Coordinates of C-alpha atoms and ligand atoms in Angstrom, one line a residue:
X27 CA 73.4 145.1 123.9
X28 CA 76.6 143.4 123.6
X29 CA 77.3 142.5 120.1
X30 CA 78.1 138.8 119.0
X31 CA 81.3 138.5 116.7
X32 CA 80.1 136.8 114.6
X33 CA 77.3 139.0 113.5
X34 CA 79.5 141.9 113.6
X35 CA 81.8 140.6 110.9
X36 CA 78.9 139.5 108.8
X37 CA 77.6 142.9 109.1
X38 CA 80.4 144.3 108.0
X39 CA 81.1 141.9 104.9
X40 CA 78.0 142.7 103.5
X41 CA 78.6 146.7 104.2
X42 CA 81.9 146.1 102.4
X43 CA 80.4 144.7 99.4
X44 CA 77.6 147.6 99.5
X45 CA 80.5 150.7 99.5
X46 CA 82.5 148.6 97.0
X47 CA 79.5 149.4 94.6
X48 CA 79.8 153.0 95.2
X49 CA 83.6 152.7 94.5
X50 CA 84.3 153.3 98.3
X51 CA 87.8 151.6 99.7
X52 CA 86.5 150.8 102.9
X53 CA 89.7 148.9 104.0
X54 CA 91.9 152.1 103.0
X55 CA 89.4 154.1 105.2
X56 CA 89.9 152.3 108.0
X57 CA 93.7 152.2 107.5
X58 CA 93.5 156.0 107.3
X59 CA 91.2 156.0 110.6
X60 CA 93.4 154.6 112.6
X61 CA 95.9 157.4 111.8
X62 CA 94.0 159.5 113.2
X63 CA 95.3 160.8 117.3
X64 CA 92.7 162.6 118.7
X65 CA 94.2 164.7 122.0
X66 CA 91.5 163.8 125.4
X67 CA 91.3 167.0 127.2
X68 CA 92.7 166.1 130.8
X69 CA 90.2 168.6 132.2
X70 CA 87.2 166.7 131.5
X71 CA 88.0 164.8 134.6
X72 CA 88.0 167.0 137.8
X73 CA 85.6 169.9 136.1
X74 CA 88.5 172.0 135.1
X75 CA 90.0 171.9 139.1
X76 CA 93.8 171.5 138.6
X77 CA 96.1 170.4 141.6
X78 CA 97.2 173.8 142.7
X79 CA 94.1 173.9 145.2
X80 CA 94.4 177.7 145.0
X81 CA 91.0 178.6 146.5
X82 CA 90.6 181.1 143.2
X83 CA 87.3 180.7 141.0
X84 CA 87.2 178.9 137.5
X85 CA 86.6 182.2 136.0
X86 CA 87.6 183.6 133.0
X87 CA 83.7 182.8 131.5
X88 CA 83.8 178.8 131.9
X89 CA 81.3 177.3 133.9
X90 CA 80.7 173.8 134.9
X91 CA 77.7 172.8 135.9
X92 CA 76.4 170.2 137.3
X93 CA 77.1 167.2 140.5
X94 CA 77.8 163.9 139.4
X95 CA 79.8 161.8 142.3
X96 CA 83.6 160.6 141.2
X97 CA 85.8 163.4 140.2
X98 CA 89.3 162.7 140.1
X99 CA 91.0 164.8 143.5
X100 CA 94.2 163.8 142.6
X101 CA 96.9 163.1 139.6
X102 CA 96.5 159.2 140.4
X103 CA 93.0 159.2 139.7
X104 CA 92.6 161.6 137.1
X105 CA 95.5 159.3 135.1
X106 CA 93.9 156.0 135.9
X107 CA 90.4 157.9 134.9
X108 CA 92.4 158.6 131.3
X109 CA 93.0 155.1 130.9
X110 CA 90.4 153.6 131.9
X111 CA 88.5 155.8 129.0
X112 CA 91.3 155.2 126.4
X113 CA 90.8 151.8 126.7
X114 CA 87.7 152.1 125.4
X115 CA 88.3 154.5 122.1
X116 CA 89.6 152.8 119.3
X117 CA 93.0 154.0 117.9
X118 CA 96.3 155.3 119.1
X119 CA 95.8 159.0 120.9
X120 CA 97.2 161.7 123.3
X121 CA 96.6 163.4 126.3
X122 CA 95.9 167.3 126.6
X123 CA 97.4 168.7 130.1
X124 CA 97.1 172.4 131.6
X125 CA 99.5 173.7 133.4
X126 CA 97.7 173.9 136.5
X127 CA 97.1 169.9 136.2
X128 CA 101.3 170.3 137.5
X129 CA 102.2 167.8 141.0
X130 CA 103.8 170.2 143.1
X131 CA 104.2 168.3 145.6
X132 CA 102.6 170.3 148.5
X133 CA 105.1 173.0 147.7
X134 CA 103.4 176.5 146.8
X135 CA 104.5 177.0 143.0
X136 CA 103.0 180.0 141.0
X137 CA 102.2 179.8 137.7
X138 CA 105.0 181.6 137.2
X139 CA 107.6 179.2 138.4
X140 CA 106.6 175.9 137.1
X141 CA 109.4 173.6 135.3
X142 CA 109.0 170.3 133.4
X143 CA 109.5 168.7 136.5
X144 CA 106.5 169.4 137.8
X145 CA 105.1 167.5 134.7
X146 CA 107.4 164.2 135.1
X147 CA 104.8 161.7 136.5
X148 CA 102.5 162.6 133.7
X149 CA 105.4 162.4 131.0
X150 CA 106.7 158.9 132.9
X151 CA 102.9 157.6 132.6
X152 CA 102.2 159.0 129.1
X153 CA 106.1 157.4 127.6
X154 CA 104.9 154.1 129.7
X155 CA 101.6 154.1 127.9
X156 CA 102.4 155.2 124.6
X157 CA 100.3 158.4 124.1
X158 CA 101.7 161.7 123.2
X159 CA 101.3 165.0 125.3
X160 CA 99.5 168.3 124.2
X161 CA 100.1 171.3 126.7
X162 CA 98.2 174.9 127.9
X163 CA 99.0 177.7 129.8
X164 CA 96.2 178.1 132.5
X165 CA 95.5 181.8 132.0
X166 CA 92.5 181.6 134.7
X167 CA 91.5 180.3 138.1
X168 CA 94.1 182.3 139.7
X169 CA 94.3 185.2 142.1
X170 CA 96.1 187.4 139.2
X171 CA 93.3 186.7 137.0
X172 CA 90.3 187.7 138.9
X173 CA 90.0 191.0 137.0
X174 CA 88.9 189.3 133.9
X175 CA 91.8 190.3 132.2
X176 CA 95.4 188.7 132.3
X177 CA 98.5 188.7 128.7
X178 CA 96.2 192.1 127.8
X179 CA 95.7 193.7 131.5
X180 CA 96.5 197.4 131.4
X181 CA 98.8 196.8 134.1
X182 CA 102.4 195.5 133.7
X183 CA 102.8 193.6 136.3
X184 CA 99.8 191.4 136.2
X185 CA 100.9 191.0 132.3
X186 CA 104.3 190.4 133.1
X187 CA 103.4 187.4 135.3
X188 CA 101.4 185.7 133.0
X189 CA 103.7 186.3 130.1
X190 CA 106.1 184.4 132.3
X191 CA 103.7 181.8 132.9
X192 CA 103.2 181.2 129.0
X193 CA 106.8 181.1 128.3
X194 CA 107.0 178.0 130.8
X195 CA 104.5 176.4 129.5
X196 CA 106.1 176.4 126.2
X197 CA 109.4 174.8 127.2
X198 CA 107.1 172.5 129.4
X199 CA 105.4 171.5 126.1
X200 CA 108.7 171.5 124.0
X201 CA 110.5 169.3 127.0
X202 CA 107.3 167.0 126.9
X203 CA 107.5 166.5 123.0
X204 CA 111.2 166.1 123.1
X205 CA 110.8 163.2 125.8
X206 CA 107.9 161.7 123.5
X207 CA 109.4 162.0 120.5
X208 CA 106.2 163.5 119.0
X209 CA 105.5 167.1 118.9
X210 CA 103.4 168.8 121.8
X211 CA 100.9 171.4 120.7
X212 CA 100.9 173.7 123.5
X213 CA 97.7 176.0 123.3
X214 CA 97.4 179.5 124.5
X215 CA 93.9 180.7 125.2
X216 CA 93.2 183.7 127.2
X217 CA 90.2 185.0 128.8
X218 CA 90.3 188.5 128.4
X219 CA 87.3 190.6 127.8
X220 CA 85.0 193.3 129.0
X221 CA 81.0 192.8 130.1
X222 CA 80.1 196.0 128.9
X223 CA 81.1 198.0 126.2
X224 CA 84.3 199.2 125.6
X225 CA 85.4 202.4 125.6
X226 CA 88.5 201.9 124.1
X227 CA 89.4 198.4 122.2
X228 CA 92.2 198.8 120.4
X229 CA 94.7 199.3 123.1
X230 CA 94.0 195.8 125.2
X231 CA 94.6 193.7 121.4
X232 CA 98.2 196.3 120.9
X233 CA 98.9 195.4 124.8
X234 CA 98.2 191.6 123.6
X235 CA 100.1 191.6 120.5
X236 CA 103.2 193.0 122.8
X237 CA 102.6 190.6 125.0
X238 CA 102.4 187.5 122.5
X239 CA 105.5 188.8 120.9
X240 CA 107.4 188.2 123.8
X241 CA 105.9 185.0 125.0
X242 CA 107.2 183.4 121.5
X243 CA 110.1 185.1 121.4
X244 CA 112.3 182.1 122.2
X245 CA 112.4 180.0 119.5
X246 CA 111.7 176.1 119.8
X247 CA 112.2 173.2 117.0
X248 CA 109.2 172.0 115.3
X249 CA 110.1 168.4 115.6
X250 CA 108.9 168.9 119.5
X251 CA 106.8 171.3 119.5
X252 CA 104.0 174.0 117.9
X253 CA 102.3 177.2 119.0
X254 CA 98.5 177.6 119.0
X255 CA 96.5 180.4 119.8
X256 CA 93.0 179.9 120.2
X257 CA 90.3 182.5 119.5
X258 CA 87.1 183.2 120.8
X259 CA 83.7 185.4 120.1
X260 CA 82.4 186.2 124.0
X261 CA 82.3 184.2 127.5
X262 CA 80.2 184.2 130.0
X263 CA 81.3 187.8 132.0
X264 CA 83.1 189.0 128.7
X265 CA 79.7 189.1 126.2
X266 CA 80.4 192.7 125.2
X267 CA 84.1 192.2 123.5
X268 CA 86.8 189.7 123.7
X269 CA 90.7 190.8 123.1
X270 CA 91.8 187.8 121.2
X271 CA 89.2 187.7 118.6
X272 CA 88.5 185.3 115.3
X273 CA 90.3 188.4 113.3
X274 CA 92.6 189.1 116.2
X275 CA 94.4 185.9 116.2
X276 CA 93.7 184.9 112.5
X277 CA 96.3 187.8 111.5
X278 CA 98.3 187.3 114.3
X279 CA 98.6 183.3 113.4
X280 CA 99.7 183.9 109.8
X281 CA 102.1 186.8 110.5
X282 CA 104.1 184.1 113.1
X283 CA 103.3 181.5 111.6
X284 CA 101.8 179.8 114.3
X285 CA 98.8 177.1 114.5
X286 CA 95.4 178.8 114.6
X287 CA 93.1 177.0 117.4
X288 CA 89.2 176.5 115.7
X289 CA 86.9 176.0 118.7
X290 CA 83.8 174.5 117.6
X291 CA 82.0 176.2 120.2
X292 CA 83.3 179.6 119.9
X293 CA 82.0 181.6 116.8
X294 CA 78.4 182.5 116.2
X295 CA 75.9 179.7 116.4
X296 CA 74.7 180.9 112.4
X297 CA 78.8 180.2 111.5
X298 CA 80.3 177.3 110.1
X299 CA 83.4 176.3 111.4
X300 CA 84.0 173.2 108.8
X301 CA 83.5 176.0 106.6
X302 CA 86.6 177.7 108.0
X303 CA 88.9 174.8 107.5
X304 CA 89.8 174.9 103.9
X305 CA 90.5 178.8 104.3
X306 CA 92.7 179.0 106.6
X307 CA 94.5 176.2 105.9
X308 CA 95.6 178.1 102.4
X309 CA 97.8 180.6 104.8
X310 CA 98.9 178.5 107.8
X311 CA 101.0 175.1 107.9
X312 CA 98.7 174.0 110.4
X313 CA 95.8 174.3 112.2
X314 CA 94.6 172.8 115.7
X315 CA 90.6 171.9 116.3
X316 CA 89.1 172.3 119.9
X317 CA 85.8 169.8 119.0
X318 CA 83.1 171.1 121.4
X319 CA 79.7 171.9 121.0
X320 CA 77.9 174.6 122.1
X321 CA 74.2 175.1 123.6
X322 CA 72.9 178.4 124.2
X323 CA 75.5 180.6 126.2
X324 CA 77.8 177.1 126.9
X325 CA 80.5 176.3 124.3
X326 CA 81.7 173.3 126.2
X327 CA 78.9 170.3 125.8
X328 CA 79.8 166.5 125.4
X329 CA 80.9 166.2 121.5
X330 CA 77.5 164.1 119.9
X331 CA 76.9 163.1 116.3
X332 CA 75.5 165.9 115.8
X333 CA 75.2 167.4 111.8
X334 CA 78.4 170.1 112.7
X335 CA 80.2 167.6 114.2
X336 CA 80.0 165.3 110.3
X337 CA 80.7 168.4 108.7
X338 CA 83.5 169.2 110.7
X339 CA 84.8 165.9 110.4
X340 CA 84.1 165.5 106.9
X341 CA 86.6 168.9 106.0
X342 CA 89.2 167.7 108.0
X343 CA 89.2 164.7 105.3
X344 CA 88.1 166.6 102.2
X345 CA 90.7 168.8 102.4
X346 CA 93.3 166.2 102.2
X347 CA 95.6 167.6 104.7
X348 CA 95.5 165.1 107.6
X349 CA 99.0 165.7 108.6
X350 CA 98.2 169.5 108.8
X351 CA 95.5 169.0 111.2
X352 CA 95.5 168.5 114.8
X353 CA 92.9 167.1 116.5
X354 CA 91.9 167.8 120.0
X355 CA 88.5 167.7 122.5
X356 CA 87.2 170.9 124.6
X357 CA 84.2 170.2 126.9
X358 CA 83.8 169.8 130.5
X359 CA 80.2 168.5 131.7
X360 CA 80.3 167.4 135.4
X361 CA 76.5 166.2 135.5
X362 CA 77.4 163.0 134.1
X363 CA 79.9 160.3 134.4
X364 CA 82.9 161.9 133.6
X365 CA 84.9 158.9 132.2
X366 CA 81.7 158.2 129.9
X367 CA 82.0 161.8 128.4
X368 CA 85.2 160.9 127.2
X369 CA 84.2 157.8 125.7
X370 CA 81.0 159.7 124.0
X371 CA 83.0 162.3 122.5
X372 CA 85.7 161.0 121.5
X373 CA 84.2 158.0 119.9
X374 CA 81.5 160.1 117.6
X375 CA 84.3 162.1 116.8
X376 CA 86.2 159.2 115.3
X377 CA 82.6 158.0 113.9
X378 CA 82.3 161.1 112.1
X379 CA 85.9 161.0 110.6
X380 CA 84.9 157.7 109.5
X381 CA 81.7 158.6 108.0
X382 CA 83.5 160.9 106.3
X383 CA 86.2 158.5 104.7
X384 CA 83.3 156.3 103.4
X385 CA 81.9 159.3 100.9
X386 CA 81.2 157.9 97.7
X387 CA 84.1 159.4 95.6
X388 CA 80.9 160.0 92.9
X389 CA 79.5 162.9 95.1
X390 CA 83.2 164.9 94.3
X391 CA 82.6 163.6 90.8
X392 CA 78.9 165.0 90.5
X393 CA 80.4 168.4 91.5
X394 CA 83.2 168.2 88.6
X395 CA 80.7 167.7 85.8
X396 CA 78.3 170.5 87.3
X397 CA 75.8 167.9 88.2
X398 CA 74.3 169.4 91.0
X399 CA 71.2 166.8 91.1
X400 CA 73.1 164.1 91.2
X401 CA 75.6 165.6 94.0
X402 CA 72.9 166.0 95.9
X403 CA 71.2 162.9 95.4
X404 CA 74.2 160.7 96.4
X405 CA 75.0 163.0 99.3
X406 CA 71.4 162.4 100.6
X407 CA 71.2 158.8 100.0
X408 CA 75.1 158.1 101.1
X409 CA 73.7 159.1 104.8
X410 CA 72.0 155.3 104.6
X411 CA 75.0 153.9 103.8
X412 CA 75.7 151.2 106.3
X413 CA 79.0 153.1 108.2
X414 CA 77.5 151.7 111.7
X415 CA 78.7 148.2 110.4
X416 CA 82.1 149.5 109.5
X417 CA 82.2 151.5 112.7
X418 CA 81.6 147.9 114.7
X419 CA 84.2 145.8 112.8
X420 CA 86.8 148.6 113.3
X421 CA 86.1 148.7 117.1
X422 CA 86.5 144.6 117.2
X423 CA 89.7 144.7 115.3
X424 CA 91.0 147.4 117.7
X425 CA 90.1 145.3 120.6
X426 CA 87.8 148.1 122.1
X427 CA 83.9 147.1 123.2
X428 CA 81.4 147.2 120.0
X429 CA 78.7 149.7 120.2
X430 CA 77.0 150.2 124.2
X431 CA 79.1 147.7 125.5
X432 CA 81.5 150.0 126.7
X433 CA 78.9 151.6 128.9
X434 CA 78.9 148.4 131.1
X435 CA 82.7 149.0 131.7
X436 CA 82.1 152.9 133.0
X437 CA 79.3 151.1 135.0
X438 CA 81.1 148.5 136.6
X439 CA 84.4 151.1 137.2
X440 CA 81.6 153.5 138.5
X441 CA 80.3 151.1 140.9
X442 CA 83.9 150.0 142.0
X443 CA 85.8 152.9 141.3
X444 CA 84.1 156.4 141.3
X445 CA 81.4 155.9 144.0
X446 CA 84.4 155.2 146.6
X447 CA 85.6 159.0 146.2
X448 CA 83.7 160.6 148.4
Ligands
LIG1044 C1 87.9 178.3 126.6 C2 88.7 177.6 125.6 C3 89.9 176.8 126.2 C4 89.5 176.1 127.4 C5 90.5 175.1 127.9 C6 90.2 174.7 129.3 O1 86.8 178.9 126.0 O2 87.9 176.8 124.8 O3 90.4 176.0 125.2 O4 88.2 175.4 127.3 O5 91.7 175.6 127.8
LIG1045 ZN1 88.9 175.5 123.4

């Protein structure tokens, strides 16, 4: 499987000389590629479980399924997990904490109470190894969550707490980016929704809008940090209505001028969410991507080459607003290697983006002219383009294993690493 260096620049000279032909700057593509910081969810890791060891369920409609031996238990190994996957993903990227992924030290600290100290070993590891910080609110496997309902509940109290807990989390996230010196995107998703039909469903989005309004209310600079909020269209326990709808948060987002979070996995299967990019990006600075994939009732498989993911990929370069576009991971499969999922998703996401840099400029062109036949003539036969060539010579110069050989590295840490946790 390995590949031999040799054939893998050969491979690649002749694919250069190929997209030369179609007028395609392969050198400039790969400059632009390794731009690109793609943010590894921490939570792929221990199957969502935090370090709060709170005894509550995942809730809040995620589910992970499935048994595979060596999830990280602690902050130590979740870390080394990270980098033991990083080292195998080409590029320059960051690292995606919740807040319940805090070290507490043994101490019992609420969601409510957490500081940026709780976040310093993960902030010392992340300045030591160069990556930037991305942060979350957990709005779910807690106690005051159980009811399915949390920033929208009917009841003060319980929105209260977690309207606390999301203010933290933003001057966690504005302390992290500060220390980096690169903004942190801290995320707010929220699980709120009924099973069953509503009775009433304006009153939980006004209770939400409230609630929002004062979670934002201090004000924090850009240079260290930005606000998503993330919507969704049903989870598992919330099929019949979700508070913080695709509508709900799209006119929230450009009335506060905050980032809008696109899950991949979270609109109806029919949708397109490439499509969505080039819209919303007309009324918001900036935008965040969760890249997931759904299956069926799941919105959280491994990210694969699949034809979304190209289009996806190939928006967030057509539009031409790189810098406006953040770029993060959502999935959590614990029936595999964990470290491996990683690896898989985050390296087909930088295939795609890559796949997408090598378009033939005479596609666009086609389009321009009203040439329809020949658009999509060169779109079909630009899918035989030799990319996988590219794709190899960029992962040699980055000094990351060429195609399947990084498989024998999760193997061998698997063997020596992973199967010890027991
Ligand atoms: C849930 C959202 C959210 C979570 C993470 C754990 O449907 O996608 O982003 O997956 O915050
Ligand atoms: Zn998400």
């Amino acid at each position: 499987m390995p590949a031999k260096p040799r054939s893998v620049t050969a491979s690649f000279r002749l694919a250069h000389e190929r997209y030369a032909t179609w007028g395609v700057d392969v050198d400039r593509a790969l400059a632009v590629l390794a731009q690109f910081s793609v943010s590894l969810h921490c939570w792929q890791g221990d199957d969502v479980g935090g370090f709060e060891h709170l005894g509550a369920p995942l809730g809040g409609g995620l589910a992970v399924t499935g048994n595979h031996p060596g999830q990280a238990r602690t902050p130590t190994e979740l870390r080394a997990d990270l980098a033991k996957a990083l080292a195998l993903i080409p590029g320059r990227h960051r690292v995606n904490l919740h807040a319940m992924y805090g070290e507490f030290g043994g101490q019992k600290v609420d969601r409510d109470e957490i500081e940026v100290a709780h976040f310093k070993e993960w902030l010392a590891w992340a300045k030591a190894a160069g990556l930037g910080l991305d942060f979350n609110p957990t709005c779910f496997a807690h106690p005051q969550a159980v009811t399915g309902f949390t920033l929208s509940h009917r009841d003060s109290g319980v929105r209260n707490f977690w309207i606390e807990h999301c203010r933290r989390a933003r001057v966690i996230g504005a302390a992290l980016g500060q220390a980096l010196g690169t903004p942190c995107v801290t995320n707010v998703w929220i699980p709120d929704g009924f099973k069953d039909t509503p009775a009433d469903r304006l009153a939980p989005r006004e209770r939400l809008v409230t609630a929002l309004d004062e979670v934002f209310k201090q004000p924090l600079p850009d240079k260290y940090h930005r606000d998503a909020v993330e919507p969704k269209l049903f989870g598992l326990g919330a099929e019949s209505y979700t508070v913080g709808a695709h509508e709900f948060y799209l006119g929230y987002a450009i009335t506060r001028r905050k980032l809008l979070c696109l899950d991949a996995g979270h609109f109806h299967p029919t949708e397109s969410v490439a499509d969505k990019i080039s819209s919303v990006l007309l009324y918001l600075p900036e935008i965040l991507l969760h890249v997931s994939r759904g299956v069926r009732w799941d919105s959280d498989h491994v990210v694969t080459f699949t034809d979304e993911l190209q289009a996806l990929a190939r928006e967030v370069i057509a539009t031409g607003h790189l810098d406006r576009i953040h770029l993060g991971l959502d999935y959590f499969d614990a029936s595999l290697n964990r470290v491996a999922a990683w690896v898989i998703g985050t390296r087909n996401l930088l295939r795609a983006l890559l796949l997408a840099l090598l378009e033939p400029p005479a596609i666009r062109t086609a389009e321009l002219t009203g040439d329809y036949t020949t658009r999509l003539a060169l779109q079909e036969e630009a899918r035989s383009l030799p990319f996988g060539a590219v794709w190899d010579y960029y992962c040699t110069r980055q000094n990351v294993p060429v195609g399947g050989a990084w498989l024998a590295e999760v193997k061998r840490y698997e063997r020596d690493v992973l199967a010890n946790r027991r």
